[in-house]
Coordinates of C-alpha atoms and ligand atoms in Angstrom, one line a residue:
X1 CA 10.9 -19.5 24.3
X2 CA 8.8 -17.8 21.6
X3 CA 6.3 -16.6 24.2
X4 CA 8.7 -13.7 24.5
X5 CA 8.2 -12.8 21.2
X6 CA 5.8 -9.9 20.0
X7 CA 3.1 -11.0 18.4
X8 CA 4.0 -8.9 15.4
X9 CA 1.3 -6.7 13.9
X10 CA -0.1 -8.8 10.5
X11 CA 0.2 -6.6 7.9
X12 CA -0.5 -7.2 4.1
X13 CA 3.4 -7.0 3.6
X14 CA 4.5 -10.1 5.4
X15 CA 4.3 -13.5 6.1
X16 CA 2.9 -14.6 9.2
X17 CA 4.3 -17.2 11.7
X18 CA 5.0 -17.0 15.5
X19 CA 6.0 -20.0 16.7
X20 CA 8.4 -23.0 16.7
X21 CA 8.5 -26.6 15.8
X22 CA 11.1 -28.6 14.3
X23 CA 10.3 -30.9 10.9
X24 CA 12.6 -31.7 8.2
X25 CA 11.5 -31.5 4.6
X26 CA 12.0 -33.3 1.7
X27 CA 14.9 -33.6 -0.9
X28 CA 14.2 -32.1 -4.4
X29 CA 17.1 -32.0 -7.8
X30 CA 18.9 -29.0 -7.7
X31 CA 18.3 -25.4 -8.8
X32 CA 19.1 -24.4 -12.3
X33 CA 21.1 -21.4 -11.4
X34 CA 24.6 -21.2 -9.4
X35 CA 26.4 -19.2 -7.9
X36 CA 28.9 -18.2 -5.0
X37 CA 25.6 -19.0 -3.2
X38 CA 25.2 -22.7 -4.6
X39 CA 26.0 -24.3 -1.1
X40 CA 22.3 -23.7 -0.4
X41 CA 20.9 -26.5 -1.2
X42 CA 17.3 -26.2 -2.7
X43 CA 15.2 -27.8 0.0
X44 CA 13.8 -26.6 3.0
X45 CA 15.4 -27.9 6.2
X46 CA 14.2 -27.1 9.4
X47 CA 17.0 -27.4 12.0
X48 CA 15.8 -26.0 15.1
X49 CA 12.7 -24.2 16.7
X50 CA 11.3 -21.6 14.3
X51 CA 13.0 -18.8 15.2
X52 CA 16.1 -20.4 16.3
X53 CA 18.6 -19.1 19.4
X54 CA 20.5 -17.0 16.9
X55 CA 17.1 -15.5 15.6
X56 CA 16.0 -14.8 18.9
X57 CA 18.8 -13.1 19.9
X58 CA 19.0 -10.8 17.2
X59 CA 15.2 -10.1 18.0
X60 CA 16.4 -9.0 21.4
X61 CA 18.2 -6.2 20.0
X62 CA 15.9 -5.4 17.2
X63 CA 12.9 -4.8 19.5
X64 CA 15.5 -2.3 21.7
X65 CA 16.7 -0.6 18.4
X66 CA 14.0 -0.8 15.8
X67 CA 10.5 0.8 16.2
X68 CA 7.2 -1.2 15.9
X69 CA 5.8 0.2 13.3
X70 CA 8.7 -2.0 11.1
X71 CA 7.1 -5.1 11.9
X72 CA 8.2 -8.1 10.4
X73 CA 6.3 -11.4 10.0
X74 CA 8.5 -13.8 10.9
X75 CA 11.5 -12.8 12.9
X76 CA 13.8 -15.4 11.6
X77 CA 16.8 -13.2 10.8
X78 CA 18.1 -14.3 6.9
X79 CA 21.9 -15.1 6.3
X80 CA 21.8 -15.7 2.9
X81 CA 19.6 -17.1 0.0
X82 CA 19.8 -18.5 -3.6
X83 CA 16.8 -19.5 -6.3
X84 CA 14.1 -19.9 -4.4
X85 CA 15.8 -20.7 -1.2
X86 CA 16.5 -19.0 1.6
X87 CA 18.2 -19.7 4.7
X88 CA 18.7 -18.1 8.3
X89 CA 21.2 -17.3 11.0
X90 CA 20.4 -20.6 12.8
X91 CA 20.7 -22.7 9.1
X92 CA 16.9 -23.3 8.6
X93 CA 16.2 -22.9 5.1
X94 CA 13.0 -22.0 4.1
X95 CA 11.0 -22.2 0.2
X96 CA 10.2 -18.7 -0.4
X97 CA 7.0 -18.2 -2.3
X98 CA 6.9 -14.6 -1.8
X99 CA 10.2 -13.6 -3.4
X100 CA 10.1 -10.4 -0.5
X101 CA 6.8 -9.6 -2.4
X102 CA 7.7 -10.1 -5.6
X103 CA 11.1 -8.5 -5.7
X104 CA 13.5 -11.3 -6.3
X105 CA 11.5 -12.9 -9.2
X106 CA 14.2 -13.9 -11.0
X107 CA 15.8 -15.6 -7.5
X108 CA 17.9 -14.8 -5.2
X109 CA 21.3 -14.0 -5.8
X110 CA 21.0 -14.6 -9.6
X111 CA 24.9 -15.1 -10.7
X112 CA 24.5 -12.8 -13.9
X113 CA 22.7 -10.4 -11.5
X114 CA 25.3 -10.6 -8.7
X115 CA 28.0 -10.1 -11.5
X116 CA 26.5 -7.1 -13.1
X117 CA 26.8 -5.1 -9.7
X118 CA 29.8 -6.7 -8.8
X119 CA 31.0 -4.9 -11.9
X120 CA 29.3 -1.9 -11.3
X121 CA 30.9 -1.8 -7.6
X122 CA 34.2 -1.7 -8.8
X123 CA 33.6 1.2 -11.7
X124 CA 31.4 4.0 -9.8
X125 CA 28.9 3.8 -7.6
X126 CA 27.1 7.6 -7.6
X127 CA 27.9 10.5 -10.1
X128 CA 23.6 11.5 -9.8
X129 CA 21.9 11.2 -13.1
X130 CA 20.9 14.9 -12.9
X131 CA 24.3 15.7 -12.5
X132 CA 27.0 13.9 -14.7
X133 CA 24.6 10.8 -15.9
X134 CA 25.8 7.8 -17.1
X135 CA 25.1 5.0 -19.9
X136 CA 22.7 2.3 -17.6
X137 CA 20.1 4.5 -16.8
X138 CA 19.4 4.9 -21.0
X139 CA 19.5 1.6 -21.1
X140 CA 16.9 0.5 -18.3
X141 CA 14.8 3.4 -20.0
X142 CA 15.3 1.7 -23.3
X143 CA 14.2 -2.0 -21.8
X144 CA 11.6 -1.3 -20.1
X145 CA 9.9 1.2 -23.0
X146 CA 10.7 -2.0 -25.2
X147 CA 8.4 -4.3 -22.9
X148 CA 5.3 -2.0 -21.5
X149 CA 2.2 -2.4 -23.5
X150 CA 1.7 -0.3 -26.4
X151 CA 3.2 0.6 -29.6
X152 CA 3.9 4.4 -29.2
X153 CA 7.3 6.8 -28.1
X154 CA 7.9 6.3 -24.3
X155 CA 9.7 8.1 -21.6
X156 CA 11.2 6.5 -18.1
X157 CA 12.1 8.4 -14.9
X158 CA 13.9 6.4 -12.5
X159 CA 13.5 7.0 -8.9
X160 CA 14.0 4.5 -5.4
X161 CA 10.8 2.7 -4.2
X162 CA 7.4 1.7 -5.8
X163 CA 5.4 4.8 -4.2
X164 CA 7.9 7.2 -5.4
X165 CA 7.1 5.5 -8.5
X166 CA 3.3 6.3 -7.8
X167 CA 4.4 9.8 -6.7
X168 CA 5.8 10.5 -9.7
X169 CA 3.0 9.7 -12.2
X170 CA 0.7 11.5 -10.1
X171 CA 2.6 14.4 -10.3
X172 CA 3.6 14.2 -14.2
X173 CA -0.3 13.5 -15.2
X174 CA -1.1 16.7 -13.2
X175 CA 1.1 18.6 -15.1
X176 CA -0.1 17.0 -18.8
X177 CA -3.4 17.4 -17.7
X178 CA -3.6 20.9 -15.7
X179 CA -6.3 19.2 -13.5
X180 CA -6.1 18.3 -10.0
X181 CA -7.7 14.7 -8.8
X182 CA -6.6 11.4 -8.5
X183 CA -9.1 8.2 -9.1
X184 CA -7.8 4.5 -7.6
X185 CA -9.8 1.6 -6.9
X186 CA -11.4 0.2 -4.0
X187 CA -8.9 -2.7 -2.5
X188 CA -5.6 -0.6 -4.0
X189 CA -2.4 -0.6 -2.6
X190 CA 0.6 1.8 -3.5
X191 CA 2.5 2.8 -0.8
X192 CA 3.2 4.8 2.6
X193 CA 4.5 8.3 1.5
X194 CA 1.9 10.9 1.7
X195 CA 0.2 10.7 -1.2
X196 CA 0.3 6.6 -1.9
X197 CA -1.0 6.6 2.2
X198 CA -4.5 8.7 1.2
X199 CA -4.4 5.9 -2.2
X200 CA -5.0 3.2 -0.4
X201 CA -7.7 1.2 0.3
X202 CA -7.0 -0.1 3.5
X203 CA -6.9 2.7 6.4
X204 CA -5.4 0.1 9.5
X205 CA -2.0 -0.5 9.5
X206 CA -1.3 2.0 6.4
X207 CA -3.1 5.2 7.3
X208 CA -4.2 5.1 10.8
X209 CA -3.4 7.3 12.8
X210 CA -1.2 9.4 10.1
X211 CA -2.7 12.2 8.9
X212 CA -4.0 14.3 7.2
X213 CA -3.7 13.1 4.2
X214 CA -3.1 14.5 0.1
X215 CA -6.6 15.8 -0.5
X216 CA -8.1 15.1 -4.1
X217 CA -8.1 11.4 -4.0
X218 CA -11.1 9.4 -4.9
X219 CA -11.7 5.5 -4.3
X220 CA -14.2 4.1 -7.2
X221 CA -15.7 0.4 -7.1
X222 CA -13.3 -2.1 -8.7
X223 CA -13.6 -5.1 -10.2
X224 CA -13.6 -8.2 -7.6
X225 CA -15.7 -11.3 -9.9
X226 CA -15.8 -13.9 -6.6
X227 CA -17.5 -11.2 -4.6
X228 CA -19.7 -8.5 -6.9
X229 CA -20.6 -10.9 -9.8
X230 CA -20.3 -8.7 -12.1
X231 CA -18.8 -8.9 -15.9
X232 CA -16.4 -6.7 -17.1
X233 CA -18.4 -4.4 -18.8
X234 CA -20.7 -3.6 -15.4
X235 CA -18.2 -2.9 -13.4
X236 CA -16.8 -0.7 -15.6
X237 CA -19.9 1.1 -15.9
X238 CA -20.2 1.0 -12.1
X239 CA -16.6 2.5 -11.9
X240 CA -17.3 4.8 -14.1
X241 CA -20.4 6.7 -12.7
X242 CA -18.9 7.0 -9.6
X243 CA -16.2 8.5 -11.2
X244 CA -18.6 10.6 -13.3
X245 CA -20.8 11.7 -10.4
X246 CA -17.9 12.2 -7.6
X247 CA -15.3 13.2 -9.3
X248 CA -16.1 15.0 -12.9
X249 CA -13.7 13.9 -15.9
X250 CA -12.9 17.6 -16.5
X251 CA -11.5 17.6 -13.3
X252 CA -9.7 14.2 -13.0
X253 CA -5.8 14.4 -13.9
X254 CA -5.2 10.4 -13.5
X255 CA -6.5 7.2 -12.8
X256 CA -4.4 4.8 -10.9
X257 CA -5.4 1.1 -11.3
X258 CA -3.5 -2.2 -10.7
X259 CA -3.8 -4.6 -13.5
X260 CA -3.9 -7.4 -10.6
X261 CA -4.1 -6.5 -7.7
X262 CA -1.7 -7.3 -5.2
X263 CA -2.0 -6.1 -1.2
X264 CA -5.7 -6.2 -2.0
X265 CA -6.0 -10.3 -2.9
X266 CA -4.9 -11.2 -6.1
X267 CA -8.1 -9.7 -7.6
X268 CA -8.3 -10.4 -11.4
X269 CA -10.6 -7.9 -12.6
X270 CA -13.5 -9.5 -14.6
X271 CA -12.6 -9.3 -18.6
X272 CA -13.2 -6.5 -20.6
X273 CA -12.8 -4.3 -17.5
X274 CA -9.7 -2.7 -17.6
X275 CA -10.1 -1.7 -21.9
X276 CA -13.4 -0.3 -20.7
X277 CA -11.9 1.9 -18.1
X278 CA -9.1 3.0 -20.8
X279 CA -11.5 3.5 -23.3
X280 CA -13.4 5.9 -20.8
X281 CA -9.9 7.7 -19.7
X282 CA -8.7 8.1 -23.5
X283 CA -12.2 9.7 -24.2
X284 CA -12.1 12.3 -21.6
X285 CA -8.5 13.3 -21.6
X286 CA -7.5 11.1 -18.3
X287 CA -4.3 9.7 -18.0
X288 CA -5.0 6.3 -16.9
X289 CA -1.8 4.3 -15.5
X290 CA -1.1 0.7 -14.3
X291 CA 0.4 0.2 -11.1
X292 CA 2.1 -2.8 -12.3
X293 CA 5.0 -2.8 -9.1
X294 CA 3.9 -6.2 -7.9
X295 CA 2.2 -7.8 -11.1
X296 CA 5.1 -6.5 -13.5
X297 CA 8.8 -7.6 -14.8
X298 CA 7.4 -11.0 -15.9
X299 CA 5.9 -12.4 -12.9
X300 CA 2.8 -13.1 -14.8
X301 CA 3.7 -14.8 -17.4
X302 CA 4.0 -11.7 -19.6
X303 CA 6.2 -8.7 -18.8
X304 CA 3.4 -6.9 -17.5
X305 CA 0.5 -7.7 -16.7
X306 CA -1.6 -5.5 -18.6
X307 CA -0.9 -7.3 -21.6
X308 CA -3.0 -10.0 -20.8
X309 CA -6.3 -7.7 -20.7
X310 CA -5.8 -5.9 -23.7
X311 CA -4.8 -3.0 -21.6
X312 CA -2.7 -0.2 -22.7
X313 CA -1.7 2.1 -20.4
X314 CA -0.4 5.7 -20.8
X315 CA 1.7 5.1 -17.6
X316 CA 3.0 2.0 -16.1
X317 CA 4.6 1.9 -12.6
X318 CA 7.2 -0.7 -12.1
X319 CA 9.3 -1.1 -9.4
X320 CA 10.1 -4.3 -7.1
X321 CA 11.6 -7.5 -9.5
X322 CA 13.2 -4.8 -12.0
X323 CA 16.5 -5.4 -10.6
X324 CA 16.6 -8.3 -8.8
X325 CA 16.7 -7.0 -5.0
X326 CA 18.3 -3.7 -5.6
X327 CA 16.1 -0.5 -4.9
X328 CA 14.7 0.4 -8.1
X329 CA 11.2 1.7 -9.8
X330 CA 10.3 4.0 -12.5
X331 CA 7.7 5.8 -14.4
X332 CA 7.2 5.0 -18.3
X333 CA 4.7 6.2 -20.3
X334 CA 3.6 8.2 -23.5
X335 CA 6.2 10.4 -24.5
X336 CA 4.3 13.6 -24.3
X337 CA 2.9 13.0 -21.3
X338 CA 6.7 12.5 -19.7
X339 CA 7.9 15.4 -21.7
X340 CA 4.8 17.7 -19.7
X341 CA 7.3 18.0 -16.5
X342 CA 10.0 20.8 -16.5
X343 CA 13.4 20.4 -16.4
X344 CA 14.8 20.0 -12.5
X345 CA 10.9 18.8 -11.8
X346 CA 11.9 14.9 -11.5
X347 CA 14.9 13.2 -10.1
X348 CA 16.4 12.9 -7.0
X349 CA 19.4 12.0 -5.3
X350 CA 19.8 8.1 -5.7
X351 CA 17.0 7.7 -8.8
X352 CA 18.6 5.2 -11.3
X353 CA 21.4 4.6 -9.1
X354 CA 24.3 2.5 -11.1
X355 CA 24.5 -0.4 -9.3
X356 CA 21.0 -0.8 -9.4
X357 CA 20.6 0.1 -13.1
X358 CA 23.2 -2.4 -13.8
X359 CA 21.5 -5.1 -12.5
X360 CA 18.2 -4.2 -13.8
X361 CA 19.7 -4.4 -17.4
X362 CA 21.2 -8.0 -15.8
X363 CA 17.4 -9.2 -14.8
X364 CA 16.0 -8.4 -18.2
X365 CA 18.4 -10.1 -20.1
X366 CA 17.8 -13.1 -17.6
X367 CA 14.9 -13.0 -18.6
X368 CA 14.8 -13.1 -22.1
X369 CA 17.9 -15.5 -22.1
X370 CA 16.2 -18.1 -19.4
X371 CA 13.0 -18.0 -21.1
X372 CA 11.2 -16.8 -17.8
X373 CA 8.5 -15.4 -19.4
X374 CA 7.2 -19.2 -20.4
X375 CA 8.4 -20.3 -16.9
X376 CA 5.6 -17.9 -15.3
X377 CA 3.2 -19.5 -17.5
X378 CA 4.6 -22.6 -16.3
X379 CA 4.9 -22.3 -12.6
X380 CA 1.4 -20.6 -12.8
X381 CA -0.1 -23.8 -14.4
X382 CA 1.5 -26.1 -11.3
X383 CA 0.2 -24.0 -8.9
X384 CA -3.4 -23.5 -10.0
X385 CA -3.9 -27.5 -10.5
X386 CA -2.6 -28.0 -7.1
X387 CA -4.5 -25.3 -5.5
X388 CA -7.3 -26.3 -7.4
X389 CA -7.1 -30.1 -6.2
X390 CA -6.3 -28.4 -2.5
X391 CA -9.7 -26.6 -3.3
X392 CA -11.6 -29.6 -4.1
X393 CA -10.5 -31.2 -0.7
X394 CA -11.7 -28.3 0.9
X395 CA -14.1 -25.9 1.4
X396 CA -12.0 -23.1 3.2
X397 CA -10.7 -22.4 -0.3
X398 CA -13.5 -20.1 -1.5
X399 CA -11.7 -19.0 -4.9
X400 CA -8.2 -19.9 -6.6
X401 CA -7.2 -17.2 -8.7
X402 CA -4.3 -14.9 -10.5
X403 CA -2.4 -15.3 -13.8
X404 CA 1.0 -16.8 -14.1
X405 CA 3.4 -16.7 -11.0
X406 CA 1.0 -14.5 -9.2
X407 CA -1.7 -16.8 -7.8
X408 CA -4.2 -16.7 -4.4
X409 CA -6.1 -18.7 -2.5
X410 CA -9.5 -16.5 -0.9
X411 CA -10.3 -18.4 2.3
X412 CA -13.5 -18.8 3.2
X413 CA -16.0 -20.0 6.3
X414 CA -16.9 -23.6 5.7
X415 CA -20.4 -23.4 3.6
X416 CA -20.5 -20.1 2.7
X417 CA -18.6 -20.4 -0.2
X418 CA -20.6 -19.6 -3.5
X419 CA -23.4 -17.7 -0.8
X420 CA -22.1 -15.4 2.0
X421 CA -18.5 -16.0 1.5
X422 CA -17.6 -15.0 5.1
X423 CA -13.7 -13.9 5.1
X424 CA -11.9 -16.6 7.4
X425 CA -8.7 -14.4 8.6
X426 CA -7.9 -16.6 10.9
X427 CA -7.0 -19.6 8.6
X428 CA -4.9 -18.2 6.7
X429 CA -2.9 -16.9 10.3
X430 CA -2.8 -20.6 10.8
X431 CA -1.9 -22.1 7.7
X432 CA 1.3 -19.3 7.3
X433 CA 2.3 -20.2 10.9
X434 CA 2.1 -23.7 10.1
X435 CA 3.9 -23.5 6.6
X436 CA 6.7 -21.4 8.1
X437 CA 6.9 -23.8 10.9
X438 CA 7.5 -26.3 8.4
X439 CA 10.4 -24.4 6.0
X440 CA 7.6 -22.8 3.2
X441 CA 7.4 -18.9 3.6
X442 CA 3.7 -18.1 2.3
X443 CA 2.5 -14.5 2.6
X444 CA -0.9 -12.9 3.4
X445 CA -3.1 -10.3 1.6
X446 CA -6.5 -9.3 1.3
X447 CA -9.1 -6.6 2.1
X448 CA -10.1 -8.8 4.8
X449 CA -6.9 -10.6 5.6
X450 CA -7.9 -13.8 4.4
X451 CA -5.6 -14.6 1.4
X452 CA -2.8 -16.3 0.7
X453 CA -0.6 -15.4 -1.8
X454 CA 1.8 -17.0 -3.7
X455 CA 4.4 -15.0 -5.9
X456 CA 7.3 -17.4 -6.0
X457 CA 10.2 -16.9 -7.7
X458 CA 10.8 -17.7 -11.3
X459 CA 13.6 -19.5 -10.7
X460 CA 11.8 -22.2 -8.3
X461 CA 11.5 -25.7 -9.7
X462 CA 8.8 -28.2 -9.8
X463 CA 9.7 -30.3 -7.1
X464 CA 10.0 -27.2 -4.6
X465 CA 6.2 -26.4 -6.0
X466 CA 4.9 -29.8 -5.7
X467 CA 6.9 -29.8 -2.3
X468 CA 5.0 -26.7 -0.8
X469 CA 1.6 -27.9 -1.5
X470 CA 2.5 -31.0 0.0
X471 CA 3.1 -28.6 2.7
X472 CA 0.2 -26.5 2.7
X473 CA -2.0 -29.6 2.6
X474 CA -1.0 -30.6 5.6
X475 CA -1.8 -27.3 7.0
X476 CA -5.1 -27.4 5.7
X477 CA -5.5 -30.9 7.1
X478 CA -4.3 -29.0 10.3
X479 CA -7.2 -26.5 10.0
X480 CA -9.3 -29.8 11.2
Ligands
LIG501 N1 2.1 -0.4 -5.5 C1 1.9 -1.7 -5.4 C2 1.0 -2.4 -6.3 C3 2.7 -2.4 -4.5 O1 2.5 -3.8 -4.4 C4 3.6 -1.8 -3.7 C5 4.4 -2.5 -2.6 N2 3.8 -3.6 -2.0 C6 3.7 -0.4 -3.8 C7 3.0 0.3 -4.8 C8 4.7 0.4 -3.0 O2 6.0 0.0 -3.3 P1 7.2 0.4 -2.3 O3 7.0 -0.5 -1.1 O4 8.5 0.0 -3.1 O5 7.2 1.8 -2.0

């Protein structure tokens, strides 16, 4: 019955899986969290084919009413999900260890997060900030200046999506800096407006075919240890000279880097690289910013990741797990810098929106109150030991890498790791079919489409780790 199915466009964005087959997973203790949700049990159960009849109907009328270019991995349709559970219209439930990239990192349906908009519901749900604002969006702005990197006065706009977030920055360092470029780095990601589009790395599914693009927008060399080899301090140098020579620092308004990054593979950039790059920017009057939309709100281990290089940002972009599901992102950064936009120059119709904001305040306390931060660390330590041992066992793992809840596997041909390192695309399609055949939802990335991600929630337990790379052994036994 699947043959009908599209064979949906892989993107960086989504999980991959096509096909059906039934297998029933194991039992694990229960969640730490309840809620209204709590009858989902927190282990994967597979119930029928993968998708199911109720799935496939609803992809009947998706396919008449929603374009192509929304493609989605997996077209099992979702009815409701807890921790790190979810489950779908036909009652598969699935271990989620993508969180939809990163967003639900606290899990899904957290109760104190559920209540907080609840609440918010039943008060006001739109005044616009710009209009008549209210007390929330402070609030966030207060939080989040509390947890970004650096000791100095800070600023937060609130807007809707992660590349309005991007937008924004560009837009505020151009008007600090009265210059026009923009610098990112080679395998970026940071959106699909206009601008974010022409920031990219990857031209095919992003860019193709969309243009023309924002002019003014450079791509340096990043830094990518498993492939260029090279310390900190030489890429930075490398970055830098292109920068130099391209570009011009006199003419450079911002430079746009993520601390980890995400759509691009999980790259950790070799130490010492990132200070170098901000030591560079502070020196020649760039603003330098981290887009920390996927690696940020504690998913690493810290509340963003930047803190873990040394890195101090003059912007950070957040976005994604700030409030646990709800459309939210913002721009904070020095205080000045903010300050440079004119009044009416930021904003927008649903930035900050209540019920968002509410929740956002929600996550942060979760955080703090859960101890999440320490359960990144955690989850991040069970991961890499089991991808490790998975990497021993085989060869097609090239590199294990990331910080915290925010760890990949590079997949390699057989024998060329530590040499060629050929990209092998095609197992990672296999082992994401095979894992979401078998209840784990595991998502792609990579420059060359041959990662595999994990960003599970925080809220996932040991057993449901331990129980996934049961699972994804298998599928790398099923590579054979
Ligand atoms: N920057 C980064 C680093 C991202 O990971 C993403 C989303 N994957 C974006 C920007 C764009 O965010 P959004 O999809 O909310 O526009």
């Amino acid at each position: 019955m699947t043959d009908t199915l599209p064979n949906p466009t892989v993107t960086d964005e989504s999980p991959s899986a096509s096909t059906a087959s039934a297998a029933t997973a194991s039992a694990s203790t229960p969640s730490a969290s309840t809620s209204s949700a709590e009858s989902i049990g927190p282990e994967r159960r597979i119930v029928t084919a993968v998708p199911g009849p109720k799935s496939l109907a609803i992809h009947e009328r998706r396919l008449a009413a929603v374009p192509v270019g929304v493609s989605s991995m997996l077209p099992v349709y979702i009815a409701r999900a807890h921790g790190a559970v979810v489950e779908d219209v036909d009652g598969n439930r699935f271990l989620d260890l993508g969180a939809g990239i990163g967003v639900t990192t606290i899990g899904h349906t957290n109760d104190a997060v559920v209540d907080a908009a609840r609440a918010q519901l039943g008060d006001f749900l739109h005044t616009l900030f710009t209009i008549t604002p209210y007390e929330s969006y402070v609030r966030v702005a207060e939080l989040v200046a509390e947890r970004t990197p650096g000791d100095f006065p800070k600023k937060t706009v609130l807007v809707n999506s992660g590349a309005e977030a991007v937008e924004n920055g560009v837009k505020i360092a151009r008007r600090f800096t009265r210059r026009r470029a923009v610098a990112v780095l080679e395998h970026g990601y940071h959106g699909r407006t206009n601008l974010t589009m022409a920031m990219n790395f990857k031209a095919m599914p992003y860019a193709t075919g969309f243009g023309p693009f924002a002019g003014d927008v450079y791509h340096a060399p990043s830094s990518y240890p498993f492939r260029d080899g090279l310390s900190g301090e030489d890429a930075a140098a490398r970055t830098i000279a292109y920068l130099e020579k391209h570009v011009g620092a006199e003419d450079l308004a911002i430079l746009v880097v993520e601390p980890i990054q995400g759509e691009g593979g999980f790259q950790v950039p070799a130490p010492g690289y990132l200070p170098a790059l901000q030591r560079w920017a502070n020196a020649n009057g760039v603003v330098i910013a981290a887009d920390e939309i996927q690696s940020g709100m504690a998913r690493t281990g810290a509340w963003f990741a930047s803190s873990h290089f040394g890195f101090e940002p003059d912007l950070v972009f957040f976005a994604k797990g700030i409030a646990g599901g709800l459309p939210l992102a913002g721009v904070t950064g020095r205080a000045p810098i903010m300050d440079a936009a004119q009044p009416g120059g930021l904003g927008g119709t649903f930035g900050g929106n209540p019920v968002a904001a509410a929740a956002a305040v929600a996550v942060i306390e979760q955080i703090e109150q859960q101890g999440l931060l320490a359960r990144g660390t955690q989850i991040g330590e069970l991961l890499r030991d089991g991808l490790l041992a998975l990497q021993r066992d085989f060869d097609v793992i090239g590199e294990v890498r990331g910080i915290g809840a925010m760890i990949a596997i590079e997949l390699v041909r057989s024998g060329t790791a530590g040499t060629v390192k050929t990209p092998d695309p095609s197992a990672v399609t296999a082992i994401s079919a095979f894992a979401a055949q078998h209840g784990v939802l595991i998502l792609t990335a990579g420059t060359y489409g041959n990662v595999l991600r994990f960003l599970p929630s925080l809220a996932i337990t040991d057993e449901q780790v331990h129980d996934a790379l049961g699972v994804l052994r298998e599928a790398l036994q099923s590579l054979a």
